[in-house]
Tab-separated table of C-alpha atoms in Angstrom:
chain	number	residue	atom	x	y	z
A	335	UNK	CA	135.907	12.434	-77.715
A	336	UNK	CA	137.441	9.875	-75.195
A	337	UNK	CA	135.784	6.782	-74.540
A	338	UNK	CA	132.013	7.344	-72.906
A	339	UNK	CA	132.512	7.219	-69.258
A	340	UNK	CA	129.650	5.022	-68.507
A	341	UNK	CA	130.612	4.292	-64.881
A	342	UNK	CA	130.000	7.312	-64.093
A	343	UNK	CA	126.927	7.590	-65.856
A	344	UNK	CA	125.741	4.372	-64.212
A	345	UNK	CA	127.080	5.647	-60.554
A	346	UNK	CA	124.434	8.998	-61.370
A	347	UNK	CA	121.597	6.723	-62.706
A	348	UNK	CA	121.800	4.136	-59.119
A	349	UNK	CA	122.856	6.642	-56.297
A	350	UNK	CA	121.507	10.021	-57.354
A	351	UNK	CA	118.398	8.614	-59.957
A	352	UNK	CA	117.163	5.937	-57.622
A	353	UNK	CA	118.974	6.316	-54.804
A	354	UNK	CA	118.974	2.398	-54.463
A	355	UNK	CA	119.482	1.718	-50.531
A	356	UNK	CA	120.737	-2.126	-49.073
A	357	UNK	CA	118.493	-4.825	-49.634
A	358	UNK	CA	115.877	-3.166	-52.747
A	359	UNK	CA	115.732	-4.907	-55.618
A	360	UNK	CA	116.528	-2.907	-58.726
A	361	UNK	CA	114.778	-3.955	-61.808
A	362	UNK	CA	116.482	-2.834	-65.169
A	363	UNK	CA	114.529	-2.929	-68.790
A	364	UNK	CA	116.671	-1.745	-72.183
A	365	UNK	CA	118.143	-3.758	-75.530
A	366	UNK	CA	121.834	-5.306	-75.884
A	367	UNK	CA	122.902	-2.116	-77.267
A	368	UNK	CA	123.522	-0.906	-74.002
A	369	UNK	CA	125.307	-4.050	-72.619
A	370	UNK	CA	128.474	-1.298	-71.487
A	371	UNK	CA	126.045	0.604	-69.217
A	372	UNK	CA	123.746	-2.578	-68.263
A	373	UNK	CA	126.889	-3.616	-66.693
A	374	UNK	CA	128.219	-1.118	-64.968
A	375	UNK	CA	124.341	-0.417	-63.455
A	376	UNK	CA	124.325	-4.052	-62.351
A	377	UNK	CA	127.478	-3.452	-60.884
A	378	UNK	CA	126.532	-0.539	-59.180
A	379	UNK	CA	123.631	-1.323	-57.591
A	380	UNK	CA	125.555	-4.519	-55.884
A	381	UNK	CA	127.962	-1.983	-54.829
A	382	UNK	CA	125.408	-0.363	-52.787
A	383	UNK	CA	123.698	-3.405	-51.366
A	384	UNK	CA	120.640	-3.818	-53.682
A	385	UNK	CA	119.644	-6.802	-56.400
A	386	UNK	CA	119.371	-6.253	-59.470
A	387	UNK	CA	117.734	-7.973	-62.375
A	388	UNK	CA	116.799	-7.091	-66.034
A	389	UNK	CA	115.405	-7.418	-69.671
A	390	UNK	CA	117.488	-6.650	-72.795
A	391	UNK	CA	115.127	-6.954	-76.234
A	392	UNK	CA	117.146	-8.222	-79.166
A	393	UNK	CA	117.337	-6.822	-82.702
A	394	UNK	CA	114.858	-9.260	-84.061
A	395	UNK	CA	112.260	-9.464	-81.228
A	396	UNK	CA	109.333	-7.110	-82.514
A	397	UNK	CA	110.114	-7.892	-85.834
A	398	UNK	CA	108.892	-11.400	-84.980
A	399	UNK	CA	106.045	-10.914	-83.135
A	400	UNK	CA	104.776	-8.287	-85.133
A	401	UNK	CA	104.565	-10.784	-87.897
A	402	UNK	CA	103.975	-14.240	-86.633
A	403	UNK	CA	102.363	-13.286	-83.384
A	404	UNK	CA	98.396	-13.228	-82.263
A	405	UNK	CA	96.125	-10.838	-80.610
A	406	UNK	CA	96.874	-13.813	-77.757
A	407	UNK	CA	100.387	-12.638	-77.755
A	408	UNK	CA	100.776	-9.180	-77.791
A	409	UNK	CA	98.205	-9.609	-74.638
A	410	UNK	CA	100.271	-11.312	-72.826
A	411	UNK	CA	102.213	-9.491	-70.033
A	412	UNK	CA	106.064	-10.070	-69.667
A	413	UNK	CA	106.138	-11.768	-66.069
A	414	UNK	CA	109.631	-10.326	-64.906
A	415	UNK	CA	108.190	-6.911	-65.970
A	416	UNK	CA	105.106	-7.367	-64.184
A	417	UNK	CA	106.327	-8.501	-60.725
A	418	UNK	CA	109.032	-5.765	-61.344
A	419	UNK	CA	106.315	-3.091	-61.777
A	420	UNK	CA	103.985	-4.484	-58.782
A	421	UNK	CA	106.777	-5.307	-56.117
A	422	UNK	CA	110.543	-3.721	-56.952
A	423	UNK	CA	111.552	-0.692	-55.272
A	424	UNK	CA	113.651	0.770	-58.217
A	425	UNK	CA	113.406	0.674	-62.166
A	426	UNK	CA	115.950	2.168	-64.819
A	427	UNK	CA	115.004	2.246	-68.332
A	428	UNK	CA	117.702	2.894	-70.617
A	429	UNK	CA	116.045	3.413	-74.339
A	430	UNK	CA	118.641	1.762	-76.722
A	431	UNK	CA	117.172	1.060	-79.961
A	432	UNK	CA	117.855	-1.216	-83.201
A	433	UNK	CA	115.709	0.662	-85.036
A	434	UNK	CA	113.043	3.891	-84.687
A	435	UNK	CA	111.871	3.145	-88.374
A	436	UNK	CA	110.357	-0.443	-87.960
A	437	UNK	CA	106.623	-0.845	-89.073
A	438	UNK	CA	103.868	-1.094	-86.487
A	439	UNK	CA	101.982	-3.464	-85.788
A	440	UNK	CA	98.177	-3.569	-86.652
A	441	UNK	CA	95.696	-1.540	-84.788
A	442	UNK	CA	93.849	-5.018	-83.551
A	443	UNK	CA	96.930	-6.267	-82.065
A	444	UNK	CA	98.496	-2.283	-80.658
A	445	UNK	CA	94.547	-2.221	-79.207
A	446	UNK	CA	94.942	-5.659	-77.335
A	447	UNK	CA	98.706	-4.647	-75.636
A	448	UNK	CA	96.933	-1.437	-74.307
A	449	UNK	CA	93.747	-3.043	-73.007
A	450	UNK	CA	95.985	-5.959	-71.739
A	451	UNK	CA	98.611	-3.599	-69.891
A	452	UNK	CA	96.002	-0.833	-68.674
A	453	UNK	CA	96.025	-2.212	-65.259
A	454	UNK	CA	99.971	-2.614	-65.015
A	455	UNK	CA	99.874	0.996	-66.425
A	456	UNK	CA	97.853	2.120	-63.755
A	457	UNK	CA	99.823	0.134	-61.048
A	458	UNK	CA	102.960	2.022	-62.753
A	459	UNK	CA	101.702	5.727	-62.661
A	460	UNK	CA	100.586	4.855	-58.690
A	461	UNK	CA	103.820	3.184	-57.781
A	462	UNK	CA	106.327	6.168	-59.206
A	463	UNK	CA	103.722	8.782	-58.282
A	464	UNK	CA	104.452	8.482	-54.510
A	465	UNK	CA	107.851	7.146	-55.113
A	466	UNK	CA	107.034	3.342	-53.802
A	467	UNK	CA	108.684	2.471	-57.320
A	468	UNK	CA	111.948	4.749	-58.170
A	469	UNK	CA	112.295	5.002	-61.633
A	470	UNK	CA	114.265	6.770	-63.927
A	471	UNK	CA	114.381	7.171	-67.966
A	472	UNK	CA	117.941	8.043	-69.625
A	473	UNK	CA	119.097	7.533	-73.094
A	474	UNK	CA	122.212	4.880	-74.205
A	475	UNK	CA	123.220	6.347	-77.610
A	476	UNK	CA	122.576	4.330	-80.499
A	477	UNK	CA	123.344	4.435	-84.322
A	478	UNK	CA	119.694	4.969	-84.668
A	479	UNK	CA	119.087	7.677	-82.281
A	480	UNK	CA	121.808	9.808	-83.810
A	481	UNK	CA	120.809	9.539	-87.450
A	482	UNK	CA	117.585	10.438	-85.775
A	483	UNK	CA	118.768	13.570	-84.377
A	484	UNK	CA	121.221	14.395	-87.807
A	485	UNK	CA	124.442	13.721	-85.632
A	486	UNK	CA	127.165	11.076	-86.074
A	487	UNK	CA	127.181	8.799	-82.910
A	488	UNK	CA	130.606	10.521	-81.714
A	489	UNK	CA	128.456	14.204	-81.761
A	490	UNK	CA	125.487	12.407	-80.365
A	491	UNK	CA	127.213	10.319	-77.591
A	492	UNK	CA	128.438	14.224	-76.650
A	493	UNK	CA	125.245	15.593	-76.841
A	494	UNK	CA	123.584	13.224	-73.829
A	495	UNK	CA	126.796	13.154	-71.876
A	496	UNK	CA	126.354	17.193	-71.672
A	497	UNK	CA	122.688	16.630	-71.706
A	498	UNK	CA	123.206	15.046	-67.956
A	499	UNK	CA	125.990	16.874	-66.569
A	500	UNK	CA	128.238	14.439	-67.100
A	501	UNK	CA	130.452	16.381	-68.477
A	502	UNK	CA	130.996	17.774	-65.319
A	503	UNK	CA	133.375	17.058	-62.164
A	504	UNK	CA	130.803	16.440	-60.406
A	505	UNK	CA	127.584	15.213	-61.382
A	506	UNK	CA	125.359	14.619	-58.716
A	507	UNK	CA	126.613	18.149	-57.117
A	508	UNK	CA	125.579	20.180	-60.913
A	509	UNK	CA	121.821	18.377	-60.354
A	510	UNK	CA	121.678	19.033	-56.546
A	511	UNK	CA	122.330	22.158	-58.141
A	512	UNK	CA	119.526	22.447	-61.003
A	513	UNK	CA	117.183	21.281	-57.856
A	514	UNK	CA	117.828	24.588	-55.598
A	515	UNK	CA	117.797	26.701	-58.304
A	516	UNK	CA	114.291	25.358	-59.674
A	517	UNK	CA	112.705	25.196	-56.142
A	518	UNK	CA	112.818	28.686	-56.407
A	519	UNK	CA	110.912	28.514	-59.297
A	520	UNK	CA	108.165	25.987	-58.086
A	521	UNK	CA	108.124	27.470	-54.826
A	522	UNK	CA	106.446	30.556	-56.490
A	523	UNK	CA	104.467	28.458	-58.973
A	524	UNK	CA	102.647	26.836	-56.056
A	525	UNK	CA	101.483	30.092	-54.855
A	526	UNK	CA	99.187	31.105	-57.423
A	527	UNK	CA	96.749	29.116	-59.485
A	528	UNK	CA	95.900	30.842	-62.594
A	529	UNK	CA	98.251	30.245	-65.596
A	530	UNK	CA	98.789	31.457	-69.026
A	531	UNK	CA	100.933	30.728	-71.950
A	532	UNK	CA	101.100	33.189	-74.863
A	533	UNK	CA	103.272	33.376	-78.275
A	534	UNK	CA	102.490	34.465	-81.829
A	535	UNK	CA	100.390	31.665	-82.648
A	536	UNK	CA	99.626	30.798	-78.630
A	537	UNK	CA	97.081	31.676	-76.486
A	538	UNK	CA	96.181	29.198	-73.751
A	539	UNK	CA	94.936	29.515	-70.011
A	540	UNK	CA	94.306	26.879	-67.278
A	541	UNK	CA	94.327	26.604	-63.603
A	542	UNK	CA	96.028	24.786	-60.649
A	543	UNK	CA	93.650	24.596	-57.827
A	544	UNK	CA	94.690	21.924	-55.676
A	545	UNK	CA	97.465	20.938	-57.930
A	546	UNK	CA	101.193	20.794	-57.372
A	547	UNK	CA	104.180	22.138	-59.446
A	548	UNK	CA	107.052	19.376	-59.135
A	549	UNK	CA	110.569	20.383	-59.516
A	550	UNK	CA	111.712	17.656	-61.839
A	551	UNK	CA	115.607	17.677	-60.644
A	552	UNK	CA	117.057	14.370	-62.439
A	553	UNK	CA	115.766	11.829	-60.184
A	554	UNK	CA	112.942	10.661	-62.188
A	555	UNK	CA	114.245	11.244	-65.938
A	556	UNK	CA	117.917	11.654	-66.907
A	557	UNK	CA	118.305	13.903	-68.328
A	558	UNK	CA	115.708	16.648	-66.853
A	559	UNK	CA	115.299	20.052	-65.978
A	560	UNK	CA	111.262	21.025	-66.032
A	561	UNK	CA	108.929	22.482	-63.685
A	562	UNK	CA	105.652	20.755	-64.555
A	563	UNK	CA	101.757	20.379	-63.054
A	564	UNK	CA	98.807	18.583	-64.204
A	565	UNK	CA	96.124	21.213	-64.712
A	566	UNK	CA	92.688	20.690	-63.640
A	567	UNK	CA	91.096	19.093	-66.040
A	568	UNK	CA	87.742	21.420	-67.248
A	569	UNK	CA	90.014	24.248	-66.516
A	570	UNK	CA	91.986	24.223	-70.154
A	571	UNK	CA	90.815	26.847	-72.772
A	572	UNK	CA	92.233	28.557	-75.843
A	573	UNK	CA	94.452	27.636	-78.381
A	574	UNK	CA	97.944	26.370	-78.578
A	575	UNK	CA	100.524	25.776	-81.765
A	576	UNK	CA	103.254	23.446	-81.243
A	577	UNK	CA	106.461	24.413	-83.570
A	578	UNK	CA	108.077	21.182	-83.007
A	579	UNK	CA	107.313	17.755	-84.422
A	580	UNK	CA	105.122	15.570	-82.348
A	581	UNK	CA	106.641	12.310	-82.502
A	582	UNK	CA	104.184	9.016	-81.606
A	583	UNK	CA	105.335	5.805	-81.984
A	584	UNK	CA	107.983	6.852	-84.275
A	585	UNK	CA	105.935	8.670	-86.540
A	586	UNK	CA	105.898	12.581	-86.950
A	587	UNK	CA	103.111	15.047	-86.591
A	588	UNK	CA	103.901	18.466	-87.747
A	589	UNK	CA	102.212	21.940	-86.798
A	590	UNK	CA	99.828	20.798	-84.597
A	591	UNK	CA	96.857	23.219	-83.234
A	592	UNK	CA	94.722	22.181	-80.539
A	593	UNK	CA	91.405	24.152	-79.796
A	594	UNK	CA	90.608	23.806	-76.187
A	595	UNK	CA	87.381	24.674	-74.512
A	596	UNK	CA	86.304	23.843	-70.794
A	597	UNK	CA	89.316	21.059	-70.757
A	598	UNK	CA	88.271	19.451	-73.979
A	599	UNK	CA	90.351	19.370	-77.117
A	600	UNK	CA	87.225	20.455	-79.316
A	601	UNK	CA	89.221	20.783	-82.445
A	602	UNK	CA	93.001	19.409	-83.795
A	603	UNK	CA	94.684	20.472	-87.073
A	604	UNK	CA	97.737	19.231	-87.971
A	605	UNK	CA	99.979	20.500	-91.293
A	606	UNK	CA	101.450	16.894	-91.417
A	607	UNK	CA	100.432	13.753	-89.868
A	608	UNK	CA	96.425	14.663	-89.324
A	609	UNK	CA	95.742	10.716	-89.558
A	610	UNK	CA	98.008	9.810	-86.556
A	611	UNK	CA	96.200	12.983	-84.634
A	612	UNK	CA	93.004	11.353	-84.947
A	613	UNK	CA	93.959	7.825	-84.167
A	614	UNK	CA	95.289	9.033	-81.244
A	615	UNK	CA	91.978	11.355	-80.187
A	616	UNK	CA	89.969	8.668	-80.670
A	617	UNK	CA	91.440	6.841	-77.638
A	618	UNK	CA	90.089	7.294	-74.730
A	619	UNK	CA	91.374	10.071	-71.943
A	620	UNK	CA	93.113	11.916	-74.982
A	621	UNK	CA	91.121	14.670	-75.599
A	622	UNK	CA	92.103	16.014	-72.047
A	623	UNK	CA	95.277	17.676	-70.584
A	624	UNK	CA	97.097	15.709	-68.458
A	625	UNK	CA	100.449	17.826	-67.707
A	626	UNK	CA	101.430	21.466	-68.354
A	627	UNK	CA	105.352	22.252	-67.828
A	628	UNK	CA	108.580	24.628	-68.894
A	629	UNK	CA	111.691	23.001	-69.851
A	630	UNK	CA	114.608	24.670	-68.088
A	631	UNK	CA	117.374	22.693	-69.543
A	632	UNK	CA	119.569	25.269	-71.733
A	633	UNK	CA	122.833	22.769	-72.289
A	634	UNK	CA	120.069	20.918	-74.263
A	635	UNK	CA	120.582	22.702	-77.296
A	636	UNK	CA	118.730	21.455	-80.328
A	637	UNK	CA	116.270	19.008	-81.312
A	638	UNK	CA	116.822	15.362	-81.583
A	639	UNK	CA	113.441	13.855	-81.880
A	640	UNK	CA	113.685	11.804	-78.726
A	641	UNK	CA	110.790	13.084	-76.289
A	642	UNK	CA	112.871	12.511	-73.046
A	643	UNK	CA	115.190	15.384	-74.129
A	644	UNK	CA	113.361	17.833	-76.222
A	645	UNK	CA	110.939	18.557	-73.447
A	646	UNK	CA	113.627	19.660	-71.311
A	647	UNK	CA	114.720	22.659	-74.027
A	648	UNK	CA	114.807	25.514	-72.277
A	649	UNK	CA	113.511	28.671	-73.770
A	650	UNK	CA	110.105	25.840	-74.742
A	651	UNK	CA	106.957	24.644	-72.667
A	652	UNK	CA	104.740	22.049	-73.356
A	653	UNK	CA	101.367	20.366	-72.588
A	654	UNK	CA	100.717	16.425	-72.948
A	655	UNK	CA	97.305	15.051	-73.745
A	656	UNK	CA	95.892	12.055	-71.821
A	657	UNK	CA	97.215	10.653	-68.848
A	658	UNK	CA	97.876	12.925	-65.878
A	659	UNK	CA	100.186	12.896	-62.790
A	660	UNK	CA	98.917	11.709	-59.525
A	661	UNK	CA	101.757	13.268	-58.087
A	662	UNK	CA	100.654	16.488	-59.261
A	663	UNK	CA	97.188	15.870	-58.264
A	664	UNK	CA	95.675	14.954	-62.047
A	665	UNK	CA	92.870	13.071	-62.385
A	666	UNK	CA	92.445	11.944	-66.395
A	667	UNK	CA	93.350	8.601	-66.898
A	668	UNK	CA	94.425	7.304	-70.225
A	669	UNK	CA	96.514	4.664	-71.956
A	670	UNK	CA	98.456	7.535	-73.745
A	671	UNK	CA	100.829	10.613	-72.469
A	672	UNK	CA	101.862	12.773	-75.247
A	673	UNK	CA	104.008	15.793	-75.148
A	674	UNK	CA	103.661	18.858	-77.299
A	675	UNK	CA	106.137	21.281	-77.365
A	676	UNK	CA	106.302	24.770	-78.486
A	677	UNK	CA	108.542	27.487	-79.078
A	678	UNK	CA	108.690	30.740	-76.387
A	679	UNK	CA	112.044	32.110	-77.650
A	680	UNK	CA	111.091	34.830	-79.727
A	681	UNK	CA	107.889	36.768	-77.681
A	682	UNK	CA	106.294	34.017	-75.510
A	683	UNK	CA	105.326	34.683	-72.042
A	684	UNK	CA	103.831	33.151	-68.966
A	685	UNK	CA	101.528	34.727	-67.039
A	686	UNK	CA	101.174	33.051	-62.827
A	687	UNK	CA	97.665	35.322	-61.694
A	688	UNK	CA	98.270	37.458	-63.979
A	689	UNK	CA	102.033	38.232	-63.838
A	690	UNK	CA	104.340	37.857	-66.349
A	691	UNK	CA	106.926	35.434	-64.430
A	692	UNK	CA	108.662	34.099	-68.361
A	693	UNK	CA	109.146	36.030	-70.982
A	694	UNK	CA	110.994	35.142	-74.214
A	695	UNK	CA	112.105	31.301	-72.824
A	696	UNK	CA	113.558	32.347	-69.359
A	697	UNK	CA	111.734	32.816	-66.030
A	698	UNK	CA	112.276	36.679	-65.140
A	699	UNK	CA	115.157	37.498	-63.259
A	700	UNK	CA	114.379	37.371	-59.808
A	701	UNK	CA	112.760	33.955	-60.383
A	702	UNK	CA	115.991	32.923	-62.329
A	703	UNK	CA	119.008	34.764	-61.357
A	704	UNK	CA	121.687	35.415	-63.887
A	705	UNK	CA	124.666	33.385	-62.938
């Protein structure tokens, strides 16, 4: 393939993403992998008025404070970040790893980040909820995130450029385009408030009641294309499989089950990876639902083991335990949001008061016109 064009990435990411106006400030966080698209963000967002200022990690950083550093330390919350998080109008994180294999740290010092960075975390969820902080999540392709996802970096870098449309002529037109076409979609949604995902190994019901279905059109993760809700929270029962691997801190959990009664994961099975499931239910907020959705994205067209795309499959849904959306009216709070995703290809359905509106991973037609 030609060389990436990460200009036009960047001019997506700042005018459609963020939609930085003069005088906001523009805080970018990523690695100096992604120098090339650092760059031409920075030099974007001057372009349009607003200041911009950031934090690249370098290859050795965790390493090093995973083994020299203190409970102290990993307490301590990166100033930059913080003022960025409390006061910036904008905030583009571009993952670009070294490394998704590196050891964690120990559970002491992992426990002390998360009670140190609740309240930031908090802040964070409030701020993006009602849109007083812009952010957006996109990808830089790495050597590590394609041997992740079995590609060379050629096939990969290919993969996220289709991922976001930026294959296209147009960009910001092809997601103005995924918006009307999923507003549709959550237009209907937010008239009925019983719900119902069903497959083979699926059966799982919750309800809506003075929650909202948001039509997640690029501007908050790049790339997207989801309709998703945060379900009340007593209101999740049955039992759902997820076919995918559940990936947590770079560790897999395969064939998960979840047993939910009155909005409370009562039991969790797991065919690989039941230690990391119950490290993770033992935290706090986890054992609760905090989003429901349906990926819509169909150029995404296989797994690659990095959450921000696989949720978008379309022909999958997916639920995430622990923290919820304000936006969408959740309530459970948590230090953790993990997504689940299963498999409605072959015989899943979702039922909206009693309807089937999905069946085998499309909406029916008249929800999702054939184009």
């Amino acid at each position: 393939m030609p060389h990436p064009d990460y200009p036009s990435y960047a001019h997506l990411l700042v005018n459609y993403c963020v939609s930085l106006q003069p005088g906001e400030r523009l805080f970018i966080s990523s690695t100096t992998l992604a120098e090339e698209l650092v760059d031409e963000v920075y030099r974007e967002a001057v372009k349009a008025g607003g200041h911009c200022e950031f934090t690249l990690s370098t290859r050795g950083q965790a390493a090093a404070l995973r083994e020299y550093g203190s409970a102290e330390q990993f307490a301590f919350v990166p100033t930059l970040y913080a003022r960025a998080m409390n006061e910036f109008e904008a905030y583009v994180y571009i993952s670009a790893p070294f490394d998704l294999r590196e050891p964690e740290a120990a559970p002491e010092l992992k426990a002390a980040r998360r009670k140190a960075m609740q309240p930031l975390h908090n802040t964070y969820f409030a701020r993006t909820a009602d849109r007083r902080l812009k952010r957006t999540m996109c990808i830089f392709p790495t050597e590590a995130l394609a041997r992740e996802a079995s590609m060379s970096l050629e096939e990969y870098t290919d993969f996220v450029f289709r991922a976001c449309k930026l294959d296209q002529d147009d960009p910001r037109a092809a997601w103005l385009g995924v918006r009307k076409r999923q507003q549709a979609v959550v237009d209907h949604l937010n008239s009925c408030t019983t719900f119902r995902y069903t497959n083979d190994r699926s059966d799982i019901s919750f309800t809506t009641q003075g929650r909202t279905w948001i039509n997640s059109d690029g501007q908050t993760n790049m790339p997207s294309g989801e309709v998703y809700t945060s379900p009340e929270e007593d209101s999740v029962n049955g039992t759902i499989y997820f076919d995918y691997p559940a990936i947590r801190n770079g560790q897999e959990v395969r064939g998960v089950t979840l047993e939910v009664e009155g909005g409370e994961i009562q039991r969790w099975r797991a065919e690989s990876g039941q230690a990391i499931l119950n490290e993770t239910f033992a935290i706090e907020g986890t054992r609760r639902f905090g989003e429901a959705a349906i990926g819509t994205n169909y150029d995404i067209d296989r797994f690659s083991k990095q959450i921000l795309f696989d949720e978008k499959i379309g022909g999958t849904v997916h639920m995430a335990v622990g923290q919820s959306y304000a936006q969408a009216g959740g309530k459970n709070e948590s230090a953790v949001h993990w997504d689940m995703i299963a498999n409605m290809r072959e015989g899943g359905k979702v039922y909206a008061d009693g309807e089937v509106i999905y069946r085998d991973g499309r909406f029916v037609d008249h929800l999702w016109p054939t184009v």
